Coordinates of C-alpha atoms and ligand atoms in Angstrom, one line a residue:
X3 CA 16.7 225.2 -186.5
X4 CA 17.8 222.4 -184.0
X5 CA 14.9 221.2 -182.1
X6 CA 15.6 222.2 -178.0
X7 CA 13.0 220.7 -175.4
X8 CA 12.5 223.6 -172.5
X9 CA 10.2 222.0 -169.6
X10 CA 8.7 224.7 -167.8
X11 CA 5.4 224.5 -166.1
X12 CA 4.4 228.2 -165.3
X13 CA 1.7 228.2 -162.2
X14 CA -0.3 231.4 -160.4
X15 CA 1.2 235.1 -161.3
X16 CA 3.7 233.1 -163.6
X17 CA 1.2 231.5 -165.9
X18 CA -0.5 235.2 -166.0
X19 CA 2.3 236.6 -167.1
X20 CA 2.9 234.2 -169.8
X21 CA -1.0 235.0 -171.0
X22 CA -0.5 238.6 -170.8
X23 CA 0.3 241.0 -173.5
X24 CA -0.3 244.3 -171.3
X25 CA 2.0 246.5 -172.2
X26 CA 3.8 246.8 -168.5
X27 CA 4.0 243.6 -165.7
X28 CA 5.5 244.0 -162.6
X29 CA 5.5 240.8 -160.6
X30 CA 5.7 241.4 -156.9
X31 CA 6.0 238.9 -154.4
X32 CA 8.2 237.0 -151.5
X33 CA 11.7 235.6 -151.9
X34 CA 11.6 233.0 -154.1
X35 CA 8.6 232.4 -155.7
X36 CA 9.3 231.9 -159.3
X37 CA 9.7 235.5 -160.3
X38 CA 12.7 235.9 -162.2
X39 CA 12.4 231.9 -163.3
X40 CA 9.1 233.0 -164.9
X41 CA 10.0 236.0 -166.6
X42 CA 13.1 235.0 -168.1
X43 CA 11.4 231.9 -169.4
X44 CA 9.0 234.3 -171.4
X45 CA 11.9 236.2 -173.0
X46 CA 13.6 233.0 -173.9
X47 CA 10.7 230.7 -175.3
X48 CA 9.9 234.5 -177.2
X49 CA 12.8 234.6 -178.7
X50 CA 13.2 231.0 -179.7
X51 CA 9.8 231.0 -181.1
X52 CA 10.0 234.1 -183.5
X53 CA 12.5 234.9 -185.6
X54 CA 15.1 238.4 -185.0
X55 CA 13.2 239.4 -181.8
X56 CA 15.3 241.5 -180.0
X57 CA 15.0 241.5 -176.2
X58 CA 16.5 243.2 -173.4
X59 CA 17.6 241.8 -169.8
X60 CA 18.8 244.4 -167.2
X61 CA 19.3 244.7 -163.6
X62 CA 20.5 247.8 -161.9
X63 CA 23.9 247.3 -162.1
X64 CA 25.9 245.1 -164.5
X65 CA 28.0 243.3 -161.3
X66 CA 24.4 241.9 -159.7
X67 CA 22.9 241.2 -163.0
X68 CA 25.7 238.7 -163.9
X69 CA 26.1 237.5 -160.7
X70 CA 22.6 236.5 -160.1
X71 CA 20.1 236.7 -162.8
X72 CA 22.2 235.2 -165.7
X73 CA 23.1 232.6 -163.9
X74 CA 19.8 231.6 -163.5
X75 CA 19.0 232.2 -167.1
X76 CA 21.9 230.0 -168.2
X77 CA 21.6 227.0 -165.7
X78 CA 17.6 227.5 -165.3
X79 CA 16.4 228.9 -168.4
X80 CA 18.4 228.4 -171.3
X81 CA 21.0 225.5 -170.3
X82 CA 19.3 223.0 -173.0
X83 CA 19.5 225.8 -175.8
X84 CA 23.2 227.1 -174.8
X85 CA 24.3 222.8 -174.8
X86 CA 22.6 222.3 -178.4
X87 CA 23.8 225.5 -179.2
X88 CA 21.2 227.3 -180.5
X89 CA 21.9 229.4 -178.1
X90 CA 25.5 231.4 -178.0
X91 CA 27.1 233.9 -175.9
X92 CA 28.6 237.5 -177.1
X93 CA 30.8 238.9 -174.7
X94 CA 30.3 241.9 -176.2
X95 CA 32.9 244.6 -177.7
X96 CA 33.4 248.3 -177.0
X97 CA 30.4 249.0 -179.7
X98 CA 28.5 246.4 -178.8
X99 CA 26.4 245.3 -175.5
X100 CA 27.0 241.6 -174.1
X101 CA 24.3 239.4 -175.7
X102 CA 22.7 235.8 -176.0
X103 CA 22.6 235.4 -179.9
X104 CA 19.7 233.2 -180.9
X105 CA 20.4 230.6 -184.2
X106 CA 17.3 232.4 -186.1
X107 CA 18.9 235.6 -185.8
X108 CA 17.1 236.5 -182.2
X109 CA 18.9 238.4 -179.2
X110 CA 18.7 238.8 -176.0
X111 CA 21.2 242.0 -174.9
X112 CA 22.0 242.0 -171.2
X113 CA 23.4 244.1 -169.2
X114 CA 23.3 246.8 -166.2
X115 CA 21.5 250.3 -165.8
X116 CA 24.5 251.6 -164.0
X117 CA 25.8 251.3 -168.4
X118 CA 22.8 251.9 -170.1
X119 CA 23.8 254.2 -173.0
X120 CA 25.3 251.6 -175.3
X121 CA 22.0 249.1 -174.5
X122 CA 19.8 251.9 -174.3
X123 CA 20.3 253.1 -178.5
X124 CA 18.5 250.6 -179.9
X125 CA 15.2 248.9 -180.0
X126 CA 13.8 245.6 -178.0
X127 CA 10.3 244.0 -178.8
X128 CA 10.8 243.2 -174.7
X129 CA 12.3 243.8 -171.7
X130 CA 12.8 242.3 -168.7
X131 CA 13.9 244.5 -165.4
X132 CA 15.0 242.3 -162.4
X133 CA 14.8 243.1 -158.8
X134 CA 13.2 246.2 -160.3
X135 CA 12.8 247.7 -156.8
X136 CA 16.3 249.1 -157.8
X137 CA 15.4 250.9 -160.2
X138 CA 14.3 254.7 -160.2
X139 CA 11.0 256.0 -162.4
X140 CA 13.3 257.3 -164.8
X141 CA 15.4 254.2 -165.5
X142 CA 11.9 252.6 -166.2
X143 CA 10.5 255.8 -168.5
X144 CA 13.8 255.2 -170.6
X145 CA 13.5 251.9 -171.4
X146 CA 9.6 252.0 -172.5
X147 CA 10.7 254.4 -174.9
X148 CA 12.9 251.8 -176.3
X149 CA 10.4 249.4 -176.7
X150 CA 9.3 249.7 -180.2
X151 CA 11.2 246.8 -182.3
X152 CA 7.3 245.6 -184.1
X153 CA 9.0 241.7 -184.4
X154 CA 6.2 240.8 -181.6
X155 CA 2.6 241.9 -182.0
X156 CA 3.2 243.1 -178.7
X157 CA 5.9 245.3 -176.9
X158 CA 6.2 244.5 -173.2
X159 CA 7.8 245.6 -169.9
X160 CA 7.8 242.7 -167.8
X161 CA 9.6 243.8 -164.0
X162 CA 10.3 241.5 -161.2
X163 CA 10.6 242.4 -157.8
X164 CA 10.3 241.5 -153.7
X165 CA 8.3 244.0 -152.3
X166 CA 9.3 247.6 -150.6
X167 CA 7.5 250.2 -149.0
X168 CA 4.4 251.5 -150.2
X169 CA 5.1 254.5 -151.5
X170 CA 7.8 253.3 -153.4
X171 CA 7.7 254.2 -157.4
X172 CA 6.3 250.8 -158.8
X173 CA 4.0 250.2 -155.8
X174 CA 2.6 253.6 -157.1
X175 CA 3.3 252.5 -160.8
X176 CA 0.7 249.7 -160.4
X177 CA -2.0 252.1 -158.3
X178 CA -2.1 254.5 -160.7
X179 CA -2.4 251.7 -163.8
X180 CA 0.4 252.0 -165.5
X181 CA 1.5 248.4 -164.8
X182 CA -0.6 245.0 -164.2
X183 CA 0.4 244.1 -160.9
X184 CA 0.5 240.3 -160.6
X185 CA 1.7 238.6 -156.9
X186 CA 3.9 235.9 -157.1
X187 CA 3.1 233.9 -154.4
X188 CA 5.7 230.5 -153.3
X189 CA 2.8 228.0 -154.2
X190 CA 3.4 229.2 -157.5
X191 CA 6.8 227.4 -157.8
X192 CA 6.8 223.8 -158.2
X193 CA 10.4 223.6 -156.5
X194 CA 8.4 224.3 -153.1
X195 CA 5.1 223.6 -153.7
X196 CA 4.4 220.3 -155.5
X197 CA 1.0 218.3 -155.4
X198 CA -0.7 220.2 -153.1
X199 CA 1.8 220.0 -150.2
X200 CA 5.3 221.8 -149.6
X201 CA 8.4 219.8 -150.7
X202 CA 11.2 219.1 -148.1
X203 CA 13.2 222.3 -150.0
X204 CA 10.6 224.5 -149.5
X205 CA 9.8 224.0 -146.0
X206 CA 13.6 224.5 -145.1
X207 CA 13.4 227.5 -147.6
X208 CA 9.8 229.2 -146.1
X209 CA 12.1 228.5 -142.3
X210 CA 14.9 230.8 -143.8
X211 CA 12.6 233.4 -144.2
X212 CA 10.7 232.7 -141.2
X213 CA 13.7 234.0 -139.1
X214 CA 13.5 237.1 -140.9
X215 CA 11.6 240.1 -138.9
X216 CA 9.9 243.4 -138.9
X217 CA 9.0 244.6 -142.4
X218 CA 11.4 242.5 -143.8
X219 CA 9.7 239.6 -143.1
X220 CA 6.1 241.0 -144.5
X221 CA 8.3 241.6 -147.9
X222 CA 10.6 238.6 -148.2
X223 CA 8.6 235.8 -146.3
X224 CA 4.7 237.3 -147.0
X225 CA 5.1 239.5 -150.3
X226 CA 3.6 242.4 -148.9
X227 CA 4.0 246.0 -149.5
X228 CA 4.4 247.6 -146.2
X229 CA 6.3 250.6 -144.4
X230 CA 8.6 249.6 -141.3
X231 CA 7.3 251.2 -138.3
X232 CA 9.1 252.6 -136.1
X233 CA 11.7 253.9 -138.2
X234 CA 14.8 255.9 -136.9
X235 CA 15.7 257.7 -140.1
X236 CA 11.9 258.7 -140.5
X237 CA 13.0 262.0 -142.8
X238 CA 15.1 259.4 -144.9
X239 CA 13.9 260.3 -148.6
X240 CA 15.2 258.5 -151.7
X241 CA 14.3 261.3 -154.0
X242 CA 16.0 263.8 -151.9
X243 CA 18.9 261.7 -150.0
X244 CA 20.2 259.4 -152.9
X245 CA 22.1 261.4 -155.6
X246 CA 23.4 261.1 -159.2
X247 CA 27.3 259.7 -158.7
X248 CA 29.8 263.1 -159.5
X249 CA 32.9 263.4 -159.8
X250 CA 33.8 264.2 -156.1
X251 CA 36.5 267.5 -156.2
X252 CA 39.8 267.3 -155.2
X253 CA 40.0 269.5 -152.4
X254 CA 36.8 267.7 -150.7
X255 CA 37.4 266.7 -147.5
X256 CA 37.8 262.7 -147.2
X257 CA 36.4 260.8 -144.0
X258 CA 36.6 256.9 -144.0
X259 CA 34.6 255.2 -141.4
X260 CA 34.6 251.9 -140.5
X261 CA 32.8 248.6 -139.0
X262 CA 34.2 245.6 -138.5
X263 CA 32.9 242.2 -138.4
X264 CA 33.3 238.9 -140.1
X265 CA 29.6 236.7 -139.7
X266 CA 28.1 240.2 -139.7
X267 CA 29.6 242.5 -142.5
X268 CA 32.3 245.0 -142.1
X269 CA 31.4 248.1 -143.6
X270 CA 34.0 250.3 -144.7
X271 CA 32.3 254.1 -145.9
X272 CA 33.8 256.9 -147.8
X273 CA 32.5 259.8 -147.1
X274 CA 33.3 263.3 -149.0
X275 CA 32.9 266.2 -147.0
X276 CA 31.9 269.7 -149.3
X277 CA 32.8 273.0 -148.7
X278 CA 29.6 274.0 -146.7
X279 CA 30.2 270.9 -144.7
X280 CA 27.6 268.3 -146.4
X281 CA 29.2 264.7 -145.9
X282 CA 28.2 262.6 -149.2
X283 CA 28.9 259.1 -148.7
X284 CA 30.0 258.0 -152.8
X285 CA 32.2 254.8 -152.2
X286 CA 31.3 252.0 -150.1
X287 CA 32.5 248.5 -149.3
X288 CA 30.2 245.9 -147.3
X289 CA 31.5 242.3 -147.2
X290 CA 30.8 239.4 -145.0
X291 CA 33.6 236.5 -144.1
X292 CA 36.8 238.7 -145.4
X293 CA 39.7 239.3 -143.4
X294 CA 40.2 242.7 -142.1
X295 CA 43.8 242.8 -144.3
X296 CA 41.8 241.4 -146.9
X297 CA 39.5 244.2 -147.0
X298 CA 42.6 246.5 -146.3
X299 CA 44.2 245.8 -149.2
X300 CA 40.8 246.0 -151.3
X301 CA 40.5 249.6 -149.8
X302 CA 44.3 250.4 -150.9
X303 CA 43.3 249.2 -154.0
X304 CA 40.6 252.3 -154.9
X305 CA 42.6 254.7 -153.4
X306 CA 46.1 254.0 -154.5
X307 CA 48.0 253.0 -157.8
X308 CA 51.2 251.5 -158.4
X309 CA 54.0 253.4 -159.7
X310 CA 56.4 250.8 -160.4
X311 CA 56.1 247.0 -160.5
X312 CA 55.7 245.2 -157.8
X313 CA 57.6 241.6 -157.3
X314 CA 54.4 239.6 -156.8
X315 CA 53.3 240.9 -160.3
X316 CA 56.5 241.3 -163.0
X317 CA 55.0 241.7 -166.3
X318 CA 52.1 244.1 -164.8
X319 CA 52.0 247.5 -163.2
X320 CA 49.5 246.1 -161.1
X321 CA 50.1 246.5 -157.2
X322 CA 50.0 243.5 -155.1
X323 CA 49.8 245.4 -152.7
X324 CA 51.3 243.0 -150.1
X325 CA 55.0 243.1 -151.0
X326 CA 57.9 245.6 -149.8
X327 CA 58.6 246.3 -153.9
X328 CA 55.3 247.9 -154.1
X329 CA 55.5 251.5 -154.5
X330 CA 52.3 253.1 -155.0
X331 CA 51.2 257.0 -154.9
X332 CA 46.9 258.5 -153.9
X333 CA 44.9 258.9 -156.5
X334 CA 42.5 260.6 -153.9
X335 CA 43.0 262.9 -151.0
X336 CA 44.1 260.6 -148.1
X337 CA 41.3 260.5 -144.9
X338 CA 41.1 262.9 -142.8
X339 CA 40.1 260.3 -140.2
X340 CA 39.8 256.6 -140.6
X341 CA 37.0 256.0 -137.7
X342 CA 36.8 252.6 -136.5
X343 CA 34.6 251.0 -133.7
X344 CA 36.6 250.2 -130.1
X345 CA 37.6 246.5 -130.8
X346 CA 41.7 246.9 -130.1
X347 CA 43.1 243.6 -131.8
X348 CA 40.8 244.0 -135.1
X349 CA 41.5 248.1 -134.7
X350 CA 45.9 247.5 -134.7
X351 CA 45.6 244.7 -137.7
X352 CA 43.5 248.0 -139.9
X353 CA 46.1 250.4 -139.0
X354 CA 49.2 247.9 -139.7
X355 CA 47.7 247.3 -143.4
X356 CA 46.1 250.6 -144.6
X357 CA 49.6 252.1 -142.9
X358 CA 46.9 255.0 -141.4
X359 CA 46.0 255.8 -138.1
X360 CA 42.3 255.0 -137.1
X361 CA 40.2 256.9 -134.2
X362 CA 38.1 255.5 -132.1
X363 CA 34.0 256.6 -132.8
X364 CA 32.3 258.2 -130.3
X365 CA 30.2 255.5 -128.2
X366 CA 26.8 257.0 -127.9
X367 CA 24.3 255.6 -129.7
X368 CA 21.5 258.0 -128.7
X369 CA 23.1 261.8 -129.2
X370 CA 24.6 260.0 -132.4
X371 CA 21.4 258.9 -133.9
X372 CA 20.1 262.6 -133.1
X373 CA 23.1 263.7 -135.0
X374 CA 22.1 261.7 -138.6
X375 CA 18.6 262.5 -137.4
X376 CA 19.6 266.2 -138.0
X377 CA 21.7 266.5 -140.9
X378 CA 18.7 264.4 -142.9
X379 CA 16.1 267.4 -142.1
X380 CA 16.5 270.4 -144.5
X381 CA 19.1 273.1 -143.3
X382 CA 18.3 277.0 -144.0
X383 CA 19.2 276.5 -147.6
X384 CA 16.0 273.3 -148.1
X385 CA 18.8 271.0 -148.8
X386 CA 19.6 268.5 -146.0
X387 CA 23.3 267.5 -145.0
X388 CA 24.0 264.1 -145.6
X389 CA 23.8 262.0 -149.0
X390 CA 24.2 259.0 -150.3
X391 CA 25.6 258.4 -153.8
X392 CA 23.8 255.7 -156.2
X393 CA 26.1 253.1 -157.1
X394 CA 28.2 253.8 -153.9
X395 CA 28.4 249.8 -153.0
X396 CA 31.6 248.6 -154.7
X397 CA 29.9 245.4 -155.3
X398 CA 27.4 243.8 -153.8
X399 CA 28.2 240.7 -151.2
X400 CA 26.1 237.5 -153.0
X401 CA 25.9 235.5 -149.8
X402 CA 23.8 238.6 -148.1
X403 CA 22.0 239.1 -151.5
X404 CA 20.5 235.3 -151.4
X405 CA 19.6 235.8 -147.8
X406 CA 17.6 238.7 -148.6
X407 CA 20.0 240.9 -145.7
X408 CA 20.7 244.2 -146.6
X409 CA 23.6 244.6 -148.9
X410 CA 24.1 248.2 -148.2
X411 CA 23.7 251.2 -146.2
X412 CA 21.2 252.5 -148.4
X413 CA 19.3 249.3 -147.7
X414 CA 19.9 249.4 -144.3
X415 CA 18.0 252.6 -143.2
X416 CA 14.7 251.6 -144.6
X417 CA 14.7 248.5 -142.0
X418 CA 16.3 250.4 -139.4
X419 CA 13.7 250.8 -136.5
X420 CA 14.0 251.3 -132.8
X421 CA 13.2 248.2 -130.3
X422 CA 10.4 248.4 -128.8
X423 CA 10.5 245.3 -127.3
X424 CA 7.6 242.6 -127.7
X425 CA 5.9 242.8 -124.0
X426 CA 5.4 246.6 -125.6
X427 CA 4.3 245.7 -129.0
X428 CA 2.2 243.3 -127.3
X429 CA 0.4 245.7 -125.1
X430 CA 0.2 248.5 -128.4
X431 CA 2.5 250.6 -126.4
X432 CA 4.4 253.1 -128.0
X433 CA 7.8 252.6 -128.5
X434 CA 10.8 253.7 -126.2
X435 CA 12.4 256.2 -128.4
X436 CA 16.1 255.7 -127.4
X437 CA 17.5 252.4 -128.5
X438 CA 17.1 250.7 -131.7
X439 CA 16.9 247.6 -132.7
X440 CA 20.4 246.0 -133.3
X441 CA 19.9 243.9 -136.1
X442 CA 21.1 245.3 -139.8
X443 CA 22.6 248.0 -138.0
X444 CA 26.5 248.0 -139.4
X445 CA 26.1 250.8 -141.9
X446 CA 24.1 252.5 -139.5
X447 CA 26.7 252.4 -137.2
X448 CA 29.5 253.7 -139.5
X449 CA 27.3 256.5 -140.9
X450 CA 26.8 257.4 -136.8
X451 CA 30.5 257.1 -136.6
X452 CA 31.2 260.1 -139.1
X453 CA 28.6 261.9 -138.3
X454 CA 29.2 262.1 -134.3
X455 CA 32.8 262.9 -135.6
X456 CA 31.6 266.3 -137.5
X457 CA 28.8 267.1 -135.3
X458 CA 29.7 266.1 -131.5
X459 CA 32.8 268.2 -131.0
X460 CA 34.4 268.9 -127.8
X461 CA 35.6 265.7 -126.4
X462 CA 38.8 264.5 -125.8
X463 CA 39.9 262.6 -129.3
X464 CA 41.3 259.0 -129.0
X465 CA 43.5 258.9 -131.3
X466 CA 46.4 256.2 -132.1
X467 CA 49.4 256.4 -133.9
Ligands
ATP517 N1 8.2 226.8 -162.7 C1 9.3 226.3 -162.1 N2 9.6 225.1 -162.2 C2 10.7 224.5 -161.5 N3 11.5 225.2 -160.7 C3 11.2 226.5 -160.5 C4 10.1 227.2 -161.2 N4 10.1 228.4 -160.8 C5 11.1 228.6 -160.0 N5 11.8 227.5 -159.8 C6 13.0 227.2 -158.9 O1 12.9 228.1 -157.8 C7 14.1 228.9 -157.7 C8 13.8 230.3 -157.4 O2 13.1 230.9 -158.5 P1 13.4 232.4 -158.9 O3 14.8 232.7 -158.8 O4 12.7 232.7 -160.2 O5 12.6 233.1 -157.7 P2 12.4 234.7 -157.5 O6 10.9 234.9 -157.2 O7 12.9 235.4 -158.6 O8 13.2 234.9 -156.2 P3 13.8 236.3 -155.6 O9 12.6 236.9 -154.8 O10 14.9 235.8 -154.7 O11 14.2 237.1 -156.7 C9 14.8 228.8 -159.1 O12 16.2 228.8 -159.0 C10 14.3 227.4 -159.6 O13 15.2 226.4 -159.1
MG518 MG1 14.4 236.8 -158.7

């Protein structure tokens, strides 16, 4: 085999990782401390070092997986193996998963959760789970049953992830001892840390996070496990709240609401409403720095097709979606409303692409917020009234994704607290339960939006045509 020199110094959690043969790892810690770097090094050397190993690298979906952890495996990891190829990748084919093909007969098969049945029916000697945090117990349960290929004298789980709250699955993975826990802390890579002192990249890096606040800031910038206090959405419950994606019926009622912004994102929900009136958000669309017709046409895009081609695209039925020539019919029941916060300029430029009417939300931020607040308690019949789907987020926006922001909705109410202002944190008095704290707040506003729509009747609709 062609000789291929990796230089990797693992330090801290990483270089306990590399010693350990437990047969689960979950590496916690802040943003950017060596985690996935680490872990992926392990699966590569692995596979390099034994012959027809057969490894496994997933994220929860396949769209964040390629756009952030194999990019780091290919330029970080593996770039010295891919040039001399020893390394090659498969694209994959509709039998077979995407993988990195080692020269002595080795694999690594990648690929997302949100897919798992083809990469799921065979057998790895390893696996590696990034930003595991994402995943639920069952996703994990699944995959140790897989692990069971005997190239290795040892089969291992190895997850990587920032932290969350504390009664999140994996924080209770590791208490019960399932998992070897192992903190990852940022003097553990050599990119910020070097001889003792931080380099000029990691002190601009450690000021990022820095900015960051509230229990964000103990996860990303301190790599602890802690609960946000002061949360609005208190009753919020994964295990109850987020539900398998369905097929949503045709004769649902279809709400779309909306948030605009450009620095911040624009947040565009779709929100099926069932027959006993339980809104379930299952499509969702959360982009910084895209025009609103930009994110128009994206919108047009899930909801339409093309019935004839269009003049921008002549060998294609694929609908441009910008020219006259486009003639396009709904492959889903058209909005019943198309809510939209009050900006009039940003509101008219929505309406002129999506060729819908919007309505303006109701304003109040208080008897809205007691509106979610309601619909997430248990109604007569123990199920609650509002739902998210998994795998609702179209695609998740890289920028926000680096920064450690929330990339979703879902994201957003676990960070969503109410301000209590720092003269009244100071003085350990409680908080003034009526305005939250506007910062990650843009799903939360559109999921107020719909809600206040259903739920806060009898006032004079503002609507434009
Ligand atoms: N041992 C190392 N030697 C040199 N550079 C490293 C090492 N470990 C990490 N790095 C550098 O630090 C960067 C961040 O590492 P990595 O992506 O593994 O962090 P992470 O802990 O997974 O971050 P996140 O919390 O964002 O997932 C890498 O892109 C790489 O440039
Ligand atoms: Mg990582």
């Amino acid at each position: 085999m062609t000789a291929t020199v990796v230089r990797y110094e693992p330090r801290g959690a990483a270089l306990d990782m590399f010693r350990s043969k437990a047969n689960e790892i979950l590496m916690s810690g802040a943003a950017g401390t060596g985690k996935s770097v680490g872990a992926l090094m392990k699966v590569h050397l692995a596979c390099l070092h034994t012959p027809k190993v057969r490894a496994l690298i997933v994220r929860k979906t396949h769209a964040s997986l390629t756009a952030s952890t194999l990019v780091t495996f290919r330029q970080k990891v593996a770039a010295e193996a891919i040039a001399a190829q020893v390394v090659k990748f498969y694209g994959g084919s509709a039998q077979e998963p995407a993988a990195f093909r080692y020269s002595n007969g080795s694999a690594i098969v990648v690929g997302g959760l949100d897919r798992a049945t083809r990469l799921l029916s065979t057998e790895y000697d390893l696996c590696f789970v990034d930003e595991a945090i994402e995943t639920t117990a069952e996703d994990l349960d699944t995959i140790v049953t897989r692990l069971r290929n005997g190239r290795l004298s040892y089969q291992q789980l190895i997850m990587a992830t920032n932290p969350g709250p504390p009664t999140h699955h994996l924080k209770q993975r590791a208490n019960a001892g399932r998992c070897q826990m192992l903190y990852s802390r940022h003097e553990d890579n050599p990119r910020l840390y070097h001889d003792g002192e931080w380099t000029e990249y990691g002190r601009a890096y450690l000021e990022r996070l820095d900015s960051l606040t509230g229990a964000r800031k103990d996860r990303m910038r301190f790599g602890k496990w802690v609960a946000a206090e002061g949360l609005v959405y208190e009753a919020w419950d994964p295990a109850v709240h987020l539900v398998d994606p369905f097929e949503v019926p045709k004769d649902w009622t279809r709400w779309w609401s909306v948030d605009l912004g450009y620095v911040n994102p624009t947040v565009i929900q779709f929100w099926a409403e069932d027959p006993d009136g339980r809104l379930f958000l299952y499509r969702e669309m959360y982009r910084t720095k895209t025009l609103v017709e930009d994110h128009a046409r994206a919108v047009l895009r899930t909801v339409q097709r093309c019935v004839s081609h269009c003049r921008a695209n002549k060998t294609s039925s694929h609908n441009c979606f910008t020219c006259e020539a486009c003639v396009t019919e709904w492959t889903e029941p058209r909005p019943r409303a198309v809510i939209t916060d009050h900006d009039a300029e940003d509101r008219a430029t929505l309406e002129r692409h999506l060729k819908l009417s919007t309505t303006a939300a109701h304003k109040g931020v208080s008897d809205g917020i007691q509106a979610v607040q309601a619909r997430l308690k248990p109604a007569g019949d123990g199920r609650p009234r509002l739902f998210i789907m998994r795998g609702a987020l179209v695609a998740r926006d890289p920028e926000l994704d680096a920064a450690k922001k929330p990339c979703s909705t879902e994201d957003e109410i676990t960070g969503y607290v109410w301000d209590r202002g720092t003269a009244a944190q100071q003085a350990g008095e409680k908080p003034a339960k009526d305005a939250p704290l506007k910062l990650n707040d843009h799903g939360m506003d559109a999921m107020r939006y719909v809600v206040a729509e259903r739920d806060l009747g009898g006032r004079p609709r503002i609507r434009r045509l």
